[in-house]
Short mmCIF file of C-alpha atoms and ligand atoms in Angstrom, two decimals:
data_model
loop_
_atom_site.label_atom_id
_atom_site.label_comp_id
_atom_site.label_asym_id
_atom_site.label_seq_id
_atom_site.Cartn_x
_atom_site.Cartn_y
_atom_site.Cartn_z
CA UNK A 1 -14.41 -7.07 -12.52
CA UNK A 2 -17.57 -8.47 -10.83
CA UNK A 3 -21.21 -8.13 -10.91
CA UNK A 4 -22.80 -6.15 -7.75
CA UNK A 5 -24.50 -9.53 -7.74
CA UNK A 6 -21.24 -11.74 -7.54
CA UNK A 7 -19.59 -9.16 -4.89
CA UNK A 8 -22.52 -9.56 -2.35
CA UNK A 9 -22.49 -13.22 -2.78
CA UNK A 10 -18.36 -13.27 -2.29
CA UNK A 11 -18.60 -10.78 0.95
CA UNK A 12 -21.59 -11.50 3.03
CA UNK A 13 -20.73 -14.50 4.96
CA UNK A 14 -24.20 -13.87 7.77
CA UNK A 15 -26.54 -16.92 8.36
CA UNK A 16 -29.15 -16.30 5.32
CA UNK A 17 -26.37 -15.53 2.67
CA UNK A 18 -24.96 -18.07 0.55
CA UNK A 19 -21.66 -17.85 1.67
CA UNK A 20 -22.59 -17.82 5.20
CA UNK A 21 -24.40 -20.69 4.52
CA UNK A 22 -21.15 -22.67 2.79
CA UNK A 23 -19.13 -21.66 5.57
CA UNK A 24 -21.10 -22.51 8.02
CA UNK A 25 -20.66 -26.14 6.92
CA UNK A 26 -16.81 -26.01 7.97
CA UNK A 27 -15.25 -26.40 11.33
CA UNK A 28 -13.67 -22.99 11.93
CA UNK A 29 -11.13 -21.26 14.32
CA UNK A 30 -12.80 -18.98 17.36
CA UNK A 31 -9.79 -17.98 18.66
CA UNK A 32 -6.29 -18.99 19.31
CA UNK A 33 -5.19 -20.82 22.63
CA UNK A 34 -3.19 -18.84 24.34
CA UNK A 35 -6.63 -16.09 24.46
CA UNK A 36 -8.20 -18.01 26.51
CA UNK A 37 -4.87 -20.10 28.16
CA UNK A 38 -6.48 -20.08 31.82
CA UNK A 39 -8.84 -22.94 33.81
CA UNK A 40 -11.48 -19.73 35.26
CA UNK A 41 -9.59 -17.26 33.19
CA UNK A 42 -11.55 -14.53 31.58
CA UNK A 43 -14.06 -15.43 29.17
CA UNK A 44 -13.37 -13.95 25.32
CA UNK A 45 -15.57 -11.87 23.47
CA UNK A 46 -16.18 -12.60 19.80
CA UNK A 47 -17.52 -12.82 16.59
CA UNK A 48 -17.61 -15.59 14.04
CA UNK A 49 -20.03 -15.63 11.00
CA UNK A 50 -21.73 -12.77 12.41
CA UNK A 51 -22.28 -14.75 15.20
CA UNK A 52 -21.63 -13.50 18.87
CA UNK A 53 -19.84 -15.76 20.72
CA UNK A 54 -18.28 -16.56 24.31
CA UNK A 55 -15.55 -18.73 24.62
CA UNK A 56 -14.38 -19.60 27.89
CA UNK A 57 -12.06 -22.47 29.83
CA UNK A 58 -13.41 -24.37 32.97
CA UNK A 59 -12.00 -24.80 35.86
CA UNK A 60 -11.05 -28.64 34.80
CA UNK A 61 -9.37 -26.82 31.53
CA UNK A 62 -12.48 -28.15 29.55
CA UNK A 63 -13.20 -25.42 26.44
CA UNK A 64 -16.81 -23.92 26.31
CA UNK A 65 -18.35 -22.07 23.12
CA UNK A 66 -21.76 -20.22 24.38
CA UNK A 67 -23.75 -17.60 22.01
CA UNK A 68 -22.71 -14.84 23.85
CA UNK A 69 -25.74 -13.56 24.98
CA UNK A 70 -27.61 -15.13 28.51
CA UNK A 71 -30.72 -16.92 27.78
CA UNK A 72 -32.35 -15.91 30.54
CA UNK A 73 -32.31 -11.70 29.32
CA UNK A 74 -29.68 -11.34 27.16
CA UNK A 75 -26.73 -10.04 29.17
CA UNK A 76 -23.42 -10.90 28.48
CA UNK A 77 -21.79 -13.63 29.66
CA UNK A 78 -18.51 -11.93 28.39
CA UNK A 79 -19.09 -10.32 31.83
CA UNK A 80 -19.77 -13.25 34.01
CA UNK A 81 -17.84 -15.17 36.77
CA UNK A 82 -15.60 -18.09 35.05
CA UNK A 83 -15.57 -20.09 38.87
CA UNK A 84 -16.17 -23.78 39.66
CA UNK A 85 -17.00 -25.57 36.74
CA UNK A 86 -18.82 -22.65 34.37
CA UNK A 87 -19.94 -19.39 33.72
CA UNK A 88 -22.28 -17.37 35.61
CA UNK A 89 -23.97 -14.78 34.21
CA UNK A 90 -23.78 -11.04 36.39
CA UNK A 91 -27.21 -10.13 36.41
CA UNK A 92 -29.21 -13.27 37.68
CA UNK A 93 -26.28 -15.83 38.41
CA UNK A 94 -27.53 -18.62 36.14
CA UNK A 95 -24.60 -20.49 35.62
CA UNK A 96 -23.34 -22.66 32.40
CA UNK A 97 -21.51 -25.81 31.68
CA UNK A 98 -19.26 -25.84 28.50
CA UNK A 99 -22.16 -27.75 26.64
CA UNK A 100 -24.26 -25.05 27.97
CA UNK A 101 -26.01 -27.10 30.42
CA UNK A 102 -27.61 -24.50 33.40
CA UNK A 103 -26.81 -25.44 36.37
CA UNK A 104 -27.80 -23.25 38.79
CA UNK A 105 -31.23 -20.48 38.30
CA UNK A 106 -30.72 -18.26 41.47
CA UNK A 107 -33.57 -15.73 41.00
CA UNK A 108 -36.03 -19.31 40.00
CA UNK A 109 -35.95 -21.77 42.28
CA UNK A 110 -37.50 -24.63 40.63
CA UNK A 111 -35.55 -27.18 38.29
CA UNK A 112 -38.28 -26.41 35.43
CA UNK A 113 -36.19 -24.23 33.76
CA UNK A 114 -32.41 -25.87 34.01
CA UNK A 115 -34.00 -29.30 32.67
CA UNK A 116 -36.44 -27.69 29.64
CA UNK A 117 -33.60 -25.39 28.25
CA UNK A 118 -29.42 -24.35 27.69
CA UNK A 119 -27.78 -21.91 26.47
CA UNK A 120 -26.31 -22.41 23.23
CA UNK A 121 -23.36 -24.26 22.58
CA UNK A 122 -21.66 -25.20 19.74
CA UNK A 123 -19.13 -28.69 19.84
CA UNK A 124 -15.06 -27.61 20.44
CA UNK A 125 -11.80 -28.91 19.25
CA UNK A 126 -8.53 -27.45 20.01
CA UNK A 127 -5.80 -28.65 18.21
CA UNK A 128 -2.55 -26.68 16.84
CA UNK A 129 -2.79 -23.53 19.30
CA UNK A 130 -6.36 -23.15 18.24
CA UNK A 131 -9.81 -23.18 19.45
CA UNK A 132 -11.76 -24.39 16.55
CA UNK A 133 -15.56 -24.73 16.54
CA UNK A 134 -18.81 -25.84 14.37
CA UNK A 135 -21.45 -23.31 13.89
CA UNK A 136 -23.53 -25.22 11.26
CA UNK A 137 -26.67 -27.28 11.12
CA UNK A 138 -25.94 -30.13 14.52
CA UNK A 139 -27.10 -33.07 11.43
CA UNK A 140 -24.17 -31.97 9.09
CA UNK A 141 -21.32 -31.68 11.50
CA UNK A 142 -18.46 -33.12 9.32
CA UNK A 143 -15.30 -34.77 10.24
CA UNK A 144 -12.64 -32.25 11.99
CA UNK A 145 -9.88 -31.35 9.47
CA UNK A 146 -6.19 -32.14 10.47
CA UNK A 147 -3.42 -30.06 9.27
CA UNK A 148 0.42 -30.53 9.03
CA UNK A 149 1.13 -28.94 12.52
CA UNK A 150 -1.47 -30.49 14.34
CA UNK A 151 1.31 -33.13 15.75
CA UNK A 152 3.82 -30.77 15.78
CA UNK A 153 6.12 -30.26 19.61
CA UNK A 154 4.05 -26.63 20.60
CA UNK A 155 7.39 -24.62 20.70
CA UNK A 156 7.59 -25.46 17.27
CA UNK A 157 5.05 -23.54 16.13
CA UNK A 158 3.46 -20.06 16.69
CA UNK A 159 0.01 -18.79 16.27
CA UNK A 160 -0.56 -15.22 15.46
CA UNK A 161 -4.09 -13.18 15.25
CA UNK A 162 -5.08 -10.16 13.89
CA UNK A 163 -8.24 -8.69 13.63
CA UNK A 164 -8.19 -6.24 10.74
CA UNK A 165 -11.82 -3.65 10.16
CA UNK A 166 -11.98 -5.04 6.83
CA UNK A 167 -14.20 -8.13 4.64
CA UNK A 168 -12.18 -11.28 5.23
CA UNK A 169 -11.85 -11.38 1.08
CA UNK A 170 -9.72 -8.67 0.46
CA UNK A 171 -7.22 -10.37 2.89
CA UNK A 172 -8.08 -13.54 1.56
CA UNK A 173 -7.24 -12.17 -2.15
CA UNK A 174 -3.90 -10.24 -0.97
CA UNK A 175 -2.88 -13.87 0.06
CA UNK A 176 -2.85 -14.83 -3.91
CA UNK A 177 -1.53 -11.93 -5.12
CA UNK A 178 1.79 -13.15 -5.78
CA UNK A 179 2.64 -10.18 -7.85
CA UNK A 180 2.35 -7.60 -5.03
CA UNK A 181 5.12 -9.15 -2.76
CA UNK A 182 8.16 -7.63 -4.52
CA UNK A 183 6.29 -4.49 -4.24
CA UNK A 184 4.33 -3.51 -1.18
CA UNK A 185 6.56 -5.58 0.91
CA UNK A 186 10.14 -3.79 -0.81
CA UNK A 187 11.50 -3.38 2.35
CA UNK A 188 11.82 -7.03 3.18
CA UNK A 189 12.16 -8.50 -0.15
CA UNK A 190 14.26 -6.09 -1.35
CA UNK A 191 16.35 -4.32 0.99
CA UNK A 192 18.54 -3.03 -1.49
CA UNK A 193 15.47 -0.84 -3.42
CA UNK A 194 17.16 2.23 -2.09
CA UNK A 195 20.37 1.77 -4.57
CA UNK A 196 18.75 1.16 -7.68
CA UNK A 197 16.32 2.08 -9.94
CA UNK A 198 12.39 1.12 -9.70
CA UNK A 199 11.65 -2.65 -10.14
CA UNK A 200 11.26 -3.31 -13.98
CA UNK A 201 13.09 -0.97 -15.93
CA UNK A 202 10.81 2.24 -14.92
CA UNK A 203 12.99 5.65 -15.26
CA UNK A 204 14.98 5.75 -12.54
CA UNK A 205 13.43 9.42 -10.94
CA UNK A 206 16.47 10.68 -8.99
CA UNK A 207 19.11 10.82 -11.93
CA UNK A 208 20.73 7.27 -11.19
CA UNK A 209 20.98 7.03 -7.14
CA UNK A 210 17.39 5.87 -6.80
CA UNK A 211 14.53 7.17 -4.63
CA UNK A 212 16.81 10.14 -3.84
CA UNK A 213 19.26 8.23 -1.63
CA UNK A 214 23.00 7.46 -1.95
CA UNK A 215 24.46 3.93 -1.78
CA UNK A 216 26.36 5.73 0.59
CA UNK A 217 23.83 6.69 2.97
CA UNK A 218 22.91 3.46 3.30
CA UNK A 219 22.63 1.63 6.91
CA UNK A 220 24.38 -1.58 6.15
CA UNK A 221 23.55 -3.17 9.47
CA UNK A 222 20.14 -2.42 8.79
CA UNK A 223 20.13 -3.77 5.90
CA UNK A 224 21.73 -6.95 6.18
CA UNK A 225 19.06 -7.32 8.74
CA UNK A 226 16.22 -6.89 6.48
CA UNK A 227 17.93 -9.10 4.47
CA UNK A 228 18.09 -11.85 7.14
CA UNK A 229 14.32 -11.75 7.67
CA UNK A 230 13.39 -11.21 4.19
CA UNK A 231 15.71 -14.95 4.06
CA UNK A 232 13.44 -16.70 6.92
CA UNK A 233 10.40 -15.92 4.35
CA UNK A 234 11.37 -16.03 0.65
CA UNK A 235 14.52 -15.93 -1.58
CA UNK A 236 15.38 -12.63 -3.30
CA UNK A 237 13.78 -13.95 -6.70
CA UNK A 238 10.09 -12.60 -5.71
CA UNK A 239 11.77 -9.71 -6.61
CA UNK A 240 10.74 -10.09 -10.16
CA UNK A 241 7.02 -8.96 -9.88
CA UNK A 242 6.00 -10.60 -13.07
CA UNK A 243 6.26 -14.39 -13.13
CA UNK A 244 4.54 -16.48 -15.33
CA UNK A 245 1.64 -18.46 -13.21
CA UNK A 246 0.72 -21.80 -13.49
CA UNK A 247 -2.70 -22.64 -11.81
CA UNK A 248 -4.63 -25.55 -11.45
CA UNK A 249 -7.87 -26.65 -9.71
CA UNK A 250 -7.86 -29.39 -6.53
CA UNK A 251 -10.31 -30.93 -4.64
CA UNK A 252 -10.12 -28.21 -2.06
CA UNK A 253 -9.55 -25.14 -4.26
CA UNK A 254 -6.36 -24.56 -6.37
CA UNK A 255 -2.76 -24.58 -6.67
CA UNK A 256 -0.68 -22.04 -8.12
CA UNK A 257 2.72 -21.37 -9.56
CA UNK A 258 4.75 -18.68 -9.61
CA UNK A 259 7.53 -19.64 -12.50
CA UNK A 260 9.85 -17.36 -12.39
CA UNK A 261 13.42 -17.73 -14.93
CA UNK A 262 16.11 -20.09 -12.55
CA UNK A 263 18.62 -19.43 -15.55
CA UNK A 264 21.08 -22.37 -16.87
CA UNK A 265 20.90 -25.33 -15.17
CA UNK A 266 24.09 -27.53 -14.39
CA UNK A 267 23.38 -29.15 -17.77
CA UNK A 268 23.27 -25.45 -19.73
CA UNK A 269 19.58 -26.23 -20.22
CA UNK A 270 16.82 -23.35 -19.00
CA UNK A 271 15.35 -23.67 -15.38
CA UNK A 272 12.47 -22.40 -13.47
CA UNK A 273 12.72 -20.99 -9.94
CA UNK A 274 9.29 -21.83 -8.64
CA UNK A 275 7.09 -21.00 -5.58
CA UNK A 276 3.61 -23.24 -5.04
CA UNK A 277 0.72 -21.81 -3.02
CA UNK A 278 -2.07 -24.03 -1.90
CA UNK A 279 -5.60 -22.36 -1.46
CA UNK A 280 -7.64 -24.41 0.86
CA UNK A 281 -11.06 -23.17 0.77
CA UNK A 282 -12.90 -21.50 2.10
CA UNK A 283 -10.39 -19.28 4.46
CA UNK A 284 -6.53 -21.19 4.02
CA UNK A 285 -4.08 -21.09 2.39
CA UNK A 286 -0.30 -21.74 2.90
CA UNK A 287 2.74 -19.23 1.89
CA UNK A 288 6.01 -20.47 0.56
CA UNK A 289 8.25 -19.58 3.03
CA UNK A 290 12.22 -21.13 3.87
CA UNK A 291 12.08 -21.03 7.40
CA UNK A 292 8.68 -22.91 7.87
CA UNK A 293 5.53 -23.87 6.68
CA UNK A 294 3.01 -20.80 6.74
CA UNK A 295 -0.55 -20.97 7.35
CA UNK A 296 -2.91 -18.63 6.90
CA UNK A 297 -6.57 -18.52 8.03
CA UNK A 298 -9.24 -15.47 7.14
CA UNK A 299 -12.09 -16.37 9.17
CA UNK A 300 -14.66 -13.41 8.79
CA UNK A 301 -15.90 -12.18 12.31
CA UNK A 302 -18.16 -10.25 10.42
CA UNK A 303 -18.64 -8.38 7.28
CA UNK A 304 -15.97 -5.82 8.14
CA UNK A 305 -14.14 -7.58 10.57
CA UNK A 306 -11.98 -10.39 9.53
CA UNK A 307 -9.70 -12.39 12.45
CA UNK A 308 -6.12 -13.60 10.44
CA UNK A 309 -4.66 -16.80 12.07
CA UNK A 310 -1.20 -16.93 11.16
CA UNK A 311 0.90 -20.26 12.28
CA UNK A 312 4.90 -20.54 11.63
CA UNK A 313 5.90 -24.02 11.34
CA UNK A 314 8.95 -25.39 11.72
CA UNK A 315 11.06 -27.97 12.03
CA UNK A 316 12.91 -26.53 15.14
CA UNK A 317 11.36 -24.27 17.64
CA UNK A 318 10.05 -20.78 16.64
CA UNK A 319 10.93 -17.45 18.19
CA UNK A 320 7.18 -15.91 18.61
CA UNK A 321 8.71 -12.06 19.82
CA UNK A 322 10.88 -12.64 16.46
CA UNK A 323 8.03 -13.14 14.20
CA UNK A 324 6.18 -10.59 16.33
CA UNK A 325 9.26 -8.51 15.14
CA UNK A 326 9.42 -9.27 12.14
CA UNK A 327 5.78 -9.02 10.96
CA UNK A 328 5.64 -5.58 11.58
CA UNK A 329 3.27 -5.89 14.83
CA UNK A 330 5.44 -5.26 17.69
CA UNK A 331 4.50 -1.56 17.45
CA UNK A 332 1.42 -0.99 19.98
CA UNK A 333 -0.29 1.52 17.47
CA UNK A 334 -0.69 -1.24 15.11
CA UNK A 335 -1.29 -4.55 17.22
CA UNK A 336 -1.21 -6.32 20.73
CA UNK A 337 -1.12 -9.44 21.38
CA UNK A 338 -3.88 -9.99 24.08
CA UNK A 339 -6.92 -8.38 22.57
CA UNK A 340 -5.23 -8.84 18.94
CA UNK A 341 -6.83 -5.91 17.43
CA UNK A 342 -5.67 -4.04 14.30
CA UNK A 343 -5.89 -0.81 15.46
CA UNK A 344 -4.45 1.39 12.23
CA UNK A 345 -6.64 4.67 12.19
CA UNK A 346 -6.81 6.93 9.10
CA UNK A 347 -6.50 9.63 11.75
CA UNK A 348 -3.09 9.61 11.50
CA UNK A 349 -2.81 7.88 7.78
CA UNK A 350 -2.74 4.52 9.14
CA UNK A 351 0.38 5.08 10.86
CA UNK A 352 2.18 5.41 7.61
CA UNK A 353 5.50 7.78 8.23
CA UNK A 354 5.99 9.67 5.09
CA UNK A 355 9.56 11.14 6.39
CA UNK A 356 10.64 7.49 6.04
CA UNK A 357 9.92 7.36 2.52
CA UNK A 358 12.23 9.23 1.50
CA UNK A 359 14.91 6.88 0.98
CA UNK A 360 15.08 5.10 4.56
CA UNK A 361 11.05 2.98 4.07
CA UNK A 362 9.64 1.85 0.71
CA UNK A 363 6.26 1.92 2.10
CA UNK A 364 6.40 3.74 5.08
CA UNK A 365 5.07 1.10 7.18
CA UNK A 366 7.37 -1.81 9.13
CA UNK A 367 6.86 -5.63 8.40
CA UNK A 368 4.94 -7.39 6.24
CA UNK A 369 1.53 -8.09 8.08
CA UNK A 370 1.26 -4.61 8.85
CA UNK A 371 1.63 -3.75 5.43
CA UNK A 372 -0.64 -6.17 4.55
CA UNK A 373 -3.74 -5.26 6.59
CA UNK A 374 -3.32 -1.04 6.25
CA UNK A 375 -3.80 -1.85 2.38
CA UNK A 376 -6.87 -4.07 2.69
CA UNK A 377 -8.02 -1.06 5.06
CA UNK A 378 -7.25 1.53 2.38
CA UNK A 379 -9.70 -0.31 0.12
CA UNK A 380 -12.54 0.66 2.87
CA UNK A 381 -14.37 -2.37 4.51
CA UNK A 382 -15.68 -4.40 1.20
CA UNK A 383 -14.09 -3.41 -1.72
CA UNK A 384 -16.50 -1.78 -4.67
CA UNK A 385 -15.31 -5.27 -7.19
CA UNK A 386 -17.48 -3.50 -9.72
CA UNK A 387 -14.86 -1.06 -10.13
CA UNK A 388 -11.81 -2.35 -10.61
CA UNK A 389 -9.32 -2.94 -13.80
CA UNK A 390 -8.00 -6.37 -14.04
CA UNK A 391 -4.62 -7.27 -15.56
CA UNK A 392 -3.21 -10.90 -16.57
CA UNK A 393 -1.18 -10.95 -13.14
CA UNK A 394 -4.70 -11.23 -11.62
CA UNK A 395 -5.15 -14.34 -12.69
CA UNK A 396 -4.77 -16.29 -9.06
CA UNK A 397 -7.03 -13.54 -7.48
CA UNK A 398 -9.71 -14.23 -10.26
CA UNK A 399 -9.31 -18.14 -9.48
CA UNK A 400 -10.05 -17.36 -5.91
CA UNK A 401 -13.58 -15.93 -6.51
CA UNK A 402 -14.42 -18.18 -9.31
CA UNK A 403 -14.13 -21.40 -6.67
CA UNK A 404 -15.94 -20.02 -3.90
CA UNK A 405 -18.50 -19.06 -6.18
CA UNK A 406 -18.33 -22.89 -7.16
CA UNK A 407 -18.11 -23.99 -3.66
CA UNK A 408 -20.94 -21.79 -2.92
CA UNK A 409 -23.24 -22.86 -5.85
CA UNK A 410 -22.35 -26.85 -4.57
CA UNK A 411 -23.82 -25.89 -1.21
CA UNK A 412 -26.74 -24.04 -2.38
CA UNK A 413 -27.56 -27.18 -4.86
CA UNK A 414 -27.56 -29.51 -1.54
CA UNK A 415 -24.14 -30.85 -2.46
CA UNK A 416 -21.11 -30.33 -0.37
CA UNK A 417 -18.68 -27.63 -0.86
CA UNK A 418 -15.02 -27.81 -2.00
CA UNK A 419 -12.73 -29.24 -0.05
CA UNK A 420 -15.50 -30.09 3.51
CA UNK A 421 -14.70 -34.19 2.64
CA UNK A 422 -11.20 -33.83 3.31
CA UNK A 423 -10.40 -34.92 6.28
CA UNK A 424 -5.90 -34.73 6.73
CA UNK A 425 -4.35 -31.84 5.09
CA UNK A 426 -1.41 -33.03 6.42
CA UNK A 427 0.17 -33.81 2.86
CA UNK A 428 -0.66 -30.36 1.61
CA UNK A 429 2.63 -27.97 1.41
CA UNK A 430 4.17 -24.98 0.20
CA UNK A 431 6.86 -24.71 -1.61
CA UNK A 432 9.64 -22.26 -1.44
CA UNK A 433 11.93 -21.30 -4.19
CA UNK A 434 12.97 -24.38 -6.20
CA UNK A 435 14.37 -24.88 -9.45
CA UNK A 436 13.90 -27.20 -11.99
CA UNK A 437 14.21 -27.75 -15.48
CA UNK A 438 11.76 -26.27 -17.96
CA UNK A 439 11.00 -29.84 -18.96
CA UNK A 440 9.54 -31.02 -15.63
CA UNK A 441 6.35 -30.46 -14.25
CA UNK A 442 5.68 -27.77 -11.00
CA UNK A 443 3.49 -30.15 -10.17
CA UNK A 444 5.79 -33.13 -9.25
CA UNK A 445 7.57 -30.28 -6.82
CA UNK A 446 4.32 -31.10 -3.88
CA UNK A 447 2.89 -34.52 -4.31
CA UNK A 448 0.81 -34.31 -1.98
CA UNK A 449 -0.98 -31.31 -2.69
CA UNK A 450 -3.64 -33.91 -5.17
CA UNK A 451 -2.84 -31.59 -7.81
CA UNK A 452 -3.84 -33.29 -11.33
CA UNK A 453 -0.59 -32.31 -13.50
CA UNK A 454 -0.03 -29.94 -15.75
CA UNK A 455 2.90 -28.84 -18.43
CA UNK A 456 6.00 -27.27 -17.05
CA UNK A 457 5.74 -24.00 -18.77
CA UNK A 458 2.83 -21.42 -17.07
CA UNK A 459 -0.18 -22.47 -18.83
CA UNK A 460 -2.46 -20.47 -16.52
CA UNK A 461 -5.60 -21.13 -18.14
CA UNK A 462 -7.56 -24.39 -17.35
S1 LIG B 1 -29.73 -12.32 32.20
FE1 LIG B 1 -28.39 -13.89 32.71
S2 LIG B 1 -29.15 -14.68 34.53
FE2 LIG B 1 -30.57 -13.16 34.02
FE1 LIG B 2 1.37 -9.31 1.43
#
């Protein structure tokens, strides 16, 4: 549970709050690529930090990021003409270089005005399928961070967003919640949920069948299916819900553990099965997954609006419809893939089918991501943290807030926040289900994640 105090200071990310102010210190994505794919395409609308933004690609290719609205009286150059080297705006025709130079003042003849002021721009990188900006003071631009796909062939990766009406936290803390996966996401993990009774011993409520469906009944396409996807992601031991976690501060956030029992070694002697998530403050983190490496990004648009960049990477090339697929936003209701709104309504429950639940759908929804956003929805746009009831499984979740409220008290003392000197993330991984003796250390599992060592066994605590 957190003070009123402590919630504000986690949720409000505009330019006079503290954490607006530490993020604003970070390079951080826009949008992806392929919005705004086009030399003279149409310019994008959006939000960052509060922040309204255009971002638009020249004629030469070259990437622009403008405030969003025109200098001259505030219209929107979301509206203007992307043609011949800039952006015009509608209503008067001034016109814009990516920097945000003016180059043309139709309605005012004289050069006064296109050599005293621009509009303004902010400095662009785009690197990994991903327009990434600086919004921050000019004087404390810091070095660009590189991550592990940066260098990657582009059909071996895909980048995903998804802009979910919600605080980019409750995303953020869903991402170190390794306790829920087993659960909310049943369907993948756990295909076979409708033959057995509940996860962890609960009374089985339907005299033995589960759930009120027969193992008979069962689709076994279907499920072998599920099965296959749930594979691409994670192996069938998230299943147990209730893993011992190790955690353990880094220079750009934390580590954790999910230690879960990998039975008798070869040698007889007791094993681990462990899973290592790297939180990379103050928006990534990456999800232990077989199939690839998975990023995760939640980059607050605003308050209530948070844009989720998620990149698959692999070592061969990627099937983007298939993850589409398989996340659970192929279904138009939920998600497109142009304007990449999350568009789940409590008009119609979220889009949750309850018929389903009976013994076809666990949760009534399809595919992770989709699952994953109508929850932080159900919470309403900023969850009341005053309110809730903590349990030991929280423990990552707790971790999260206590270092951005570090990172955040850094910046406010004039120091830089966790994680900004880093400049090559390129050594920081996941790690997917791996076993090893209860005698070795998680740690040694990702090297490179400059994790300090710890003992095998789930100390959590620091
Ligand atoms: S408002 Fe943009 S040119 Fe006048
Ligand atoms: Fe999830």
């Amino acid at each position: 549970m957190l003070s009123a105090a402590e919630n504000e200071t986690l949720t409000r990310t505009g330019p006079d709050m503290p954490m607006g102010r530490m993020m604003r210190r970070f390079w951080l994505p826009v949008c992806s690529s392929h919005q705004v794919a086009e030399p003279d395409g149409d310019p994008l609308r959006t939000q960052l930090l509060g922040e309204y933004l255009v971002v638009f690609r020249d004629t030469d290719g070259k990437l622009g990021v403008l405030d969003e609205f025109c200098i001259h009286r505030r219209a929107s150059l979301a509206l203007g003409r992307n043609e011949e080297g800039g952006l015009r705006c509608l209503l008067h025709g001034w016109k814009f270089c990516t920097d945000g130079t003016i180059t043309e003042t139709p309605n005012h003849a004289s050069s006064n005005v296109r050599n005293k002021v621009k509009q303004p721009a902010y400095p662009v990188i785009e690197a990994g399928g991903m327009v990434w900006t600086y919004i921050g003071d000019a004087e404390k631009q810091p070095p660009f961070q590189k991550y592990g796909w940066f260098d990657a062939p582009a059909e071996n990766y895909v980048v995903l967003r998804i802009n979910t009406p919600v605080n980019y936290l409750q995303l953020y803390e869903g991402g170190t919640d390794s306790a829920h996966v087993g659960i909310l996401h049943m369907n993948m993990m756990n295909p076979g949920w409708k033959d057995s009774a509940f996860v962890d011993g609960k009374t089985d409520q339907d005299g033995g069948k589960g759930w009120g469906v027969d193992a008979g009944e069962q689709d076994a396409s279907l499920r072998k299916a599920e099965s296959s996807k749930a594979g691409m992601y994670m192996s069938s031991t998230v299943f147990d819900e209730t893993p011992d976690l190790g955690i353990e501060d880094t220079p750009y956030g934390f580590q954790y553990a999910a230690l879960r029992d990998g039975g008798p070694g070869p040698d007889g002697a007791a094993t681990w099965s462990v899973r290592i998530t790297p939180v990379m403050l103050p928006t990534g983190r990456i999800i232990p997954a077989n199939a690839f490496q998975f990023y995760v990004f939640e980059i607050p648009m605003h308050d209530e609006l948070t844009a989720t960049y998620l990149v698959f990477h692999g070592p061969h090339e990627q099937d983007r419809q298939l993850i589409i697929d398989t996340m659970g936003l192929a279904d138009p209701r939920f998600w497109n893939d142009n304007d990449c709104n999350f568009t789940a309504s409590w008009d119609d429950r979220l889009g949750q089918n309850r018929a389903h639940m009976k013994g076809k759908n666990w949760s009534g929804f399809a595919g992770i991501e989709q699952e994953d956003s109508v929850i932080a929805m159900s919470m309403m746009p900023i969850v009341d943290r005053t309110q809730e009831y903590l349990v030991p499984s929280d423990e990552a979740v707790i971790r999260l807030r206590r270092r951005l409220l570090d990172s955040v008290a850094l910046n406010e003392a004039g120091e830089d926040p966790l994680g900004l000197e880093i400049e090559d993330y390129s050594s920081v991984a996941a790690i997917p289900d791996s076993v090893i003796p209860q005698t070795e250390n998680w740690q040694d599992l990702a090297p490179g994640n400059m994790g300090s060592g710890r003992p095998a066994k789930g100390e959590a605590a620091e």
